[in-house]
Amino acid sequence: MIDVAKHAGVSVSTVSYVLNDSGSVGESRRARVLDAVHVLNYTPNAAARSLKRRSASTIGLVVPDLANQFFALVTEGVELAAAERDVLVVLCVPEATDRPTEYYTRLLNSNRLDGVVYLPGSGGMAARLVLELAEAGPVVLVDERIPGFDMPAVVADSRRGAREIAAYVLARGHRRLAIIGGPEALWTSHQRLSGYREAIAARGLDVDGVPLFVGDHRQPSGAELAERALVGSPDERPTALLCANDLMAFGALEYCRRVGLRVPEDVSLTGFDDVPIAAMITPSLTTVRQPARDMGYGAAGLLFDLMLDEPTGQAPEPFPTTLQVRDSVVPPAGAA
Amino acid sequence: MIDVAKHAGVSVSTVSYVLNDSGSVGESRRARVLDAVHVLNYTPNAAARSLKRRSASTIGLVVPDLANQFFALVTEGVELAAAERDVLVVLCVPEATDRPTEYYTRLLNSNRLDGVVYLPGSGGMAARLVLELAEAGPVVLVDERIPGFDMPAVVADSRRGAREIAAYVLARGHRRLAIIGGPEALWTSHQRLSGYREAIAARGLDVDGVPLFVGDHRQPSGAELAERALVGSPDERPTALLCANDLMAFGALEYCRRVGLRVPEDVSLTGFDDVPIAAMITPSLTTVRQPARDMGYGAAGLLFDLMLDEPTGQAPEPFPTTLQVRDSVVPPAGAA
DNA sequence: TTGTAGGCGTTATCAG
DNA sequence: CTGATAACGCCTACAA
């Protein structure tokens, strides 16, 4: 920067002024500076900047698992929002690297990160640690919430989505259902479960008669739980499986195929999220769409507001979900 | 840090010494420092550190598209290698944010990034810009190479993989093939194409008689090109489509399904990459596996070597590919 | 073994 | 409008 100043025949402060256009600088000098910057191919040193500015212009994005396209889409949304503000996004995949949540707390404390977008989602989330994280700096939760603490969060209306898809399955005549739920630790899991149960109750069926199997939102657990769910003779076992996310539905599908159960003829299947492949597999998956990219974009936006100490006008509305009717649900064998 | 020094009753340099364990510090003082650090919950300021050390302990990872699971897996490998060295990974998705490659050059120049792992892959890559990038700092290419310049790169043996899968298709009796290739600008596309053609030539068939349709490695282009490829009556049109990656094969599958062509009975299909879903769709996709996670891990490792100016013992071997025989290829209708 | 002091590259506060 | 100059927080000779 000193070189630039020399080359332009001005002082370093002038250079700084034109680079940030703070202060006011005469036209000719400004032009000379810009020219010098160009000629010397000068780029300000980011470390020095953030030392002075006390901000790294960088946020963290914690995701459980990139192979889940839902997370990948959220990530793209976050990226976009960050790019609009010239902020960098560092990717954190705790389960691929086994870095504990405390690690991110440190990143926040050391000013390496100005804030964090946190996506639990495969359930490793210990609420205590997230709260700790939130004390170290601004944190926004995506598709999740910690009951009793109103942390900033961007969510979709999971309960409603679950209710609608369960109602749809029931309307097609299914009476013996099983639920493959998400991790116990997640608020979202409970929301979806509630939604399913409300729909079941609304049909006048016995809610407690519907078995629940708790998975971890990953594909293998879907397969495993489908195996446990689909026991008994054809007229005893469930005719439909409500899966709390698409990946587990894929796992269930895989299991069915392996043991020769036809989907949807022998067992109907639903998912949740509507990842791109859901529409592509055979049978295409009936599921609930969550606007993943928008949620990521919204979460990052909210985080930036928080970082500027803006009033943030209270919790944002849940994003709407929409039922995607496709081929993986048909009436059960003996239906009217 | 001054506070810590005070609290421990030592000087700041002593604190610095214990924190980096450089210098040698008496046991009792060291303990007092550590204690003070703990009590005050002190975390060193990263900006100041990198200002002094001239290194941000951060690398960039440029990927075209996270919805492609191949890239997601590479990303996980990079994450892992970085985590082992306590380095952060900044995710860059140029096409989601439309930041030009020049932007990353700036990041390197400003010391915000110490190096870059670059994954072209959907073909937006202008070789000139990548070379420019490489002048600004260490860069490792993944699954790609720039002919004429030996930039550090981690690749798989695409040509061999392509040759094998084409040979397999031919061995099943197919004689009318079409190729859905990758972007013209990518070295990898040419490798795969060469592989296909070598296998075709080896069968004594006319290489130029096999039509080539050039796609962009995304799903929609697969559908579109399948439409263009599959014209003519059943005994004129191709009986097998060789797709240069899995995503385009998915697109082709989608198209076939839409127009009522059965896969594999009417049209056989092959992919390349072996992303996780490839095994899951129906029919499961015959494809060539590239060890994505290992490639990411290897690329990041290579980058770190480069960053330390280590000799880097010349270009690493290509990773081996392996043919995955599955259900999307069967002998053509009229086969012996 | 320990402490003092200078500097890393910017920005911001002052006088001029 | 412009230019010295003092931080920002840490590391590292160098001196004690």
PDB file of C-alpha atoms in Angstrom, chain A residues 59 61 72-91 117 293 296-297 300 304, chain B residues 61-63 66 89-99 103-104:
ATOM      1  CA  ILE A  59     -19.544 -16.891   8.054  1.00  0.00           C
ATOM      2  CA  LEU A  61     -22.153 -23.037   7.523  1.00  0.00           C
ATOM      3  CA  ALA A  72     -26.749 -29.077  -0.709  1.00  0.00           C
ATOM      4  CA  LEU A  73     -29.583 -26.836  -1.836  1.00  0.00           C
ATOM      5  CA  VAL A  74     -29.684 -24.951   1.431  1.00  0.00           C
ATOM      6  CA  THR A  75     -25.979 -24.459   0.995  1.00  0.00           C
ATOM      7  CA  GLU A  76     -26.450 -22.912  -2.410  1.00  0.00           C
ATOM      8  CA  GLY A  77     -28.936 -20.473  -0.945  1.00  0.00           C
ATOM      9  CA  VAL A  78     -26.517 -19.473   1.771  1.00  0.00           C
ATOM     10  CA  GLU A  79     -23.751 -19.047  -0.768  1.00  0.00           C
ATOM     11  CA  LEU A  80     -25.882 -16.737  -2.826  1.00  0.00           C
ATOM     12  CA  ALA A  81     -26.850 -14.500   0.070  1.00  0.00           C
ATOM     13  CA  ALA A  82     -23.242 -14.344   1.199  1.00  0.00           C
ATOM     14  CA  ALA A  83     -21.953 -13.544  -2.260  1.00  0.00           C
ATOM     15  CA  GLU A  84     -24.316 -10.600  -2.471  1.00  0.00           C
ATOM     16  CA  ARG A  85     -22.533  -9.117   0.513  1.00  0.00           C
ATOM     17  CA  ASP A  86     -19.069 -10.140  -0.484  1.00  0.00           C
ATOM     18  CA  VAL A  87     -18.858 -12.516   2.415  1.00  0.00           C
ATOM     19  CA  LEU A  88     -17.106 -15.863   2.348  1.00  0.00           C
ATOM     20  CA  VAL A  89     -18.711 -19.078   3.520  1.00  0.00           C
ATOM     21  CA  VAL A  90     -16.643 -21.691   5.254  1.00  0.00           C
ATOM     22  CA  LEU A  91     -18.089 -25.108   5.103  1.00  0.00           C
ATOM     23  CA  VAL A 117     -25.700 -20.821   9.932  1.00  0.00           C
ATOM     24  CA  ARG A 293     -32.666 -22.878  -1.490  1.00  0.00           C
ATOM     25  CA  GLY A 296     -30.761 -21.117   2.995  1.00  0.00           C
ATOM     26  CA  TYR A 297     -30.990 -17.712   1.430  1.00  0.00           C
ATOM     27  CA  ALA A 300     -28.110 -16.195   5.718  1.00  0.00           C
ATOM     28  CA  PHE A 304     -26.508 -10.742   8.322  1.00  0.00           C
TER      29      PHE A 304
ATOM     30  CA  LEU B  61     -12.819 -25.079  -2.874  1.00  0.00           C
ATOM     31  CA  VAL B  62     -14.406 -24.217  -6.191  1.00  0.00           C
ATOM     32  CA  VAL B  63     -17.190 -26.558  -7.275  1.00  0.00           C
ATOM     33  CA  LEU B  66     -23.431 -29.111  -5.189  1.00  0.00           C
ATOM     34  CA  VAL B  89     -12.433 -24.544   3.681  1.00  0.00           C
ATOM     35  CA  VAL B  90     -14.250 -21.748   1.932  1.00  0.00           C
ATOM     36  CA  LEU B  91     -16.854 -23.002  -0.440  1.00  0.00           C
ATOM     37  CA  CYS B  92     -17.165 -21.301  -3.793  1.00  0.00           C
ATOM     38  CA  VAL B  93     -19.975 -22.122  -6.175  1.00  0.00           C
ATOM     39  CA  PRO B  94     -19.380 -19.713  -9.004  1.00  0.00           C
ATOM     40  CA  GLU B  95     -22.482 -20.673 -10.900  1.00  0.00           C
ATOM     41  CA  ALA B  96     -24.742 -20.151  -7.925  1.00  0.00           C
ATOM     42  CA  THR B  97     -23.305 -16.747  -7.225  1.00  0.00           C
ATOM     43  CA  ASP B  98     -21.951 -15.661 -10.549  1.00  0.00           C
ATOM     44  CA  ARG B  99     -18.655 -14.534  -9.262  1.00  0.00           C
ATOM     45  CA  TYR B 103     -12.703 -13.048  -7.947  1.00  0.00           C
ATOM     46  CA  TYR B 104     -10.837 -16.043  -6.628  1.00  0.00           C
TER      47      TYR B 104
END
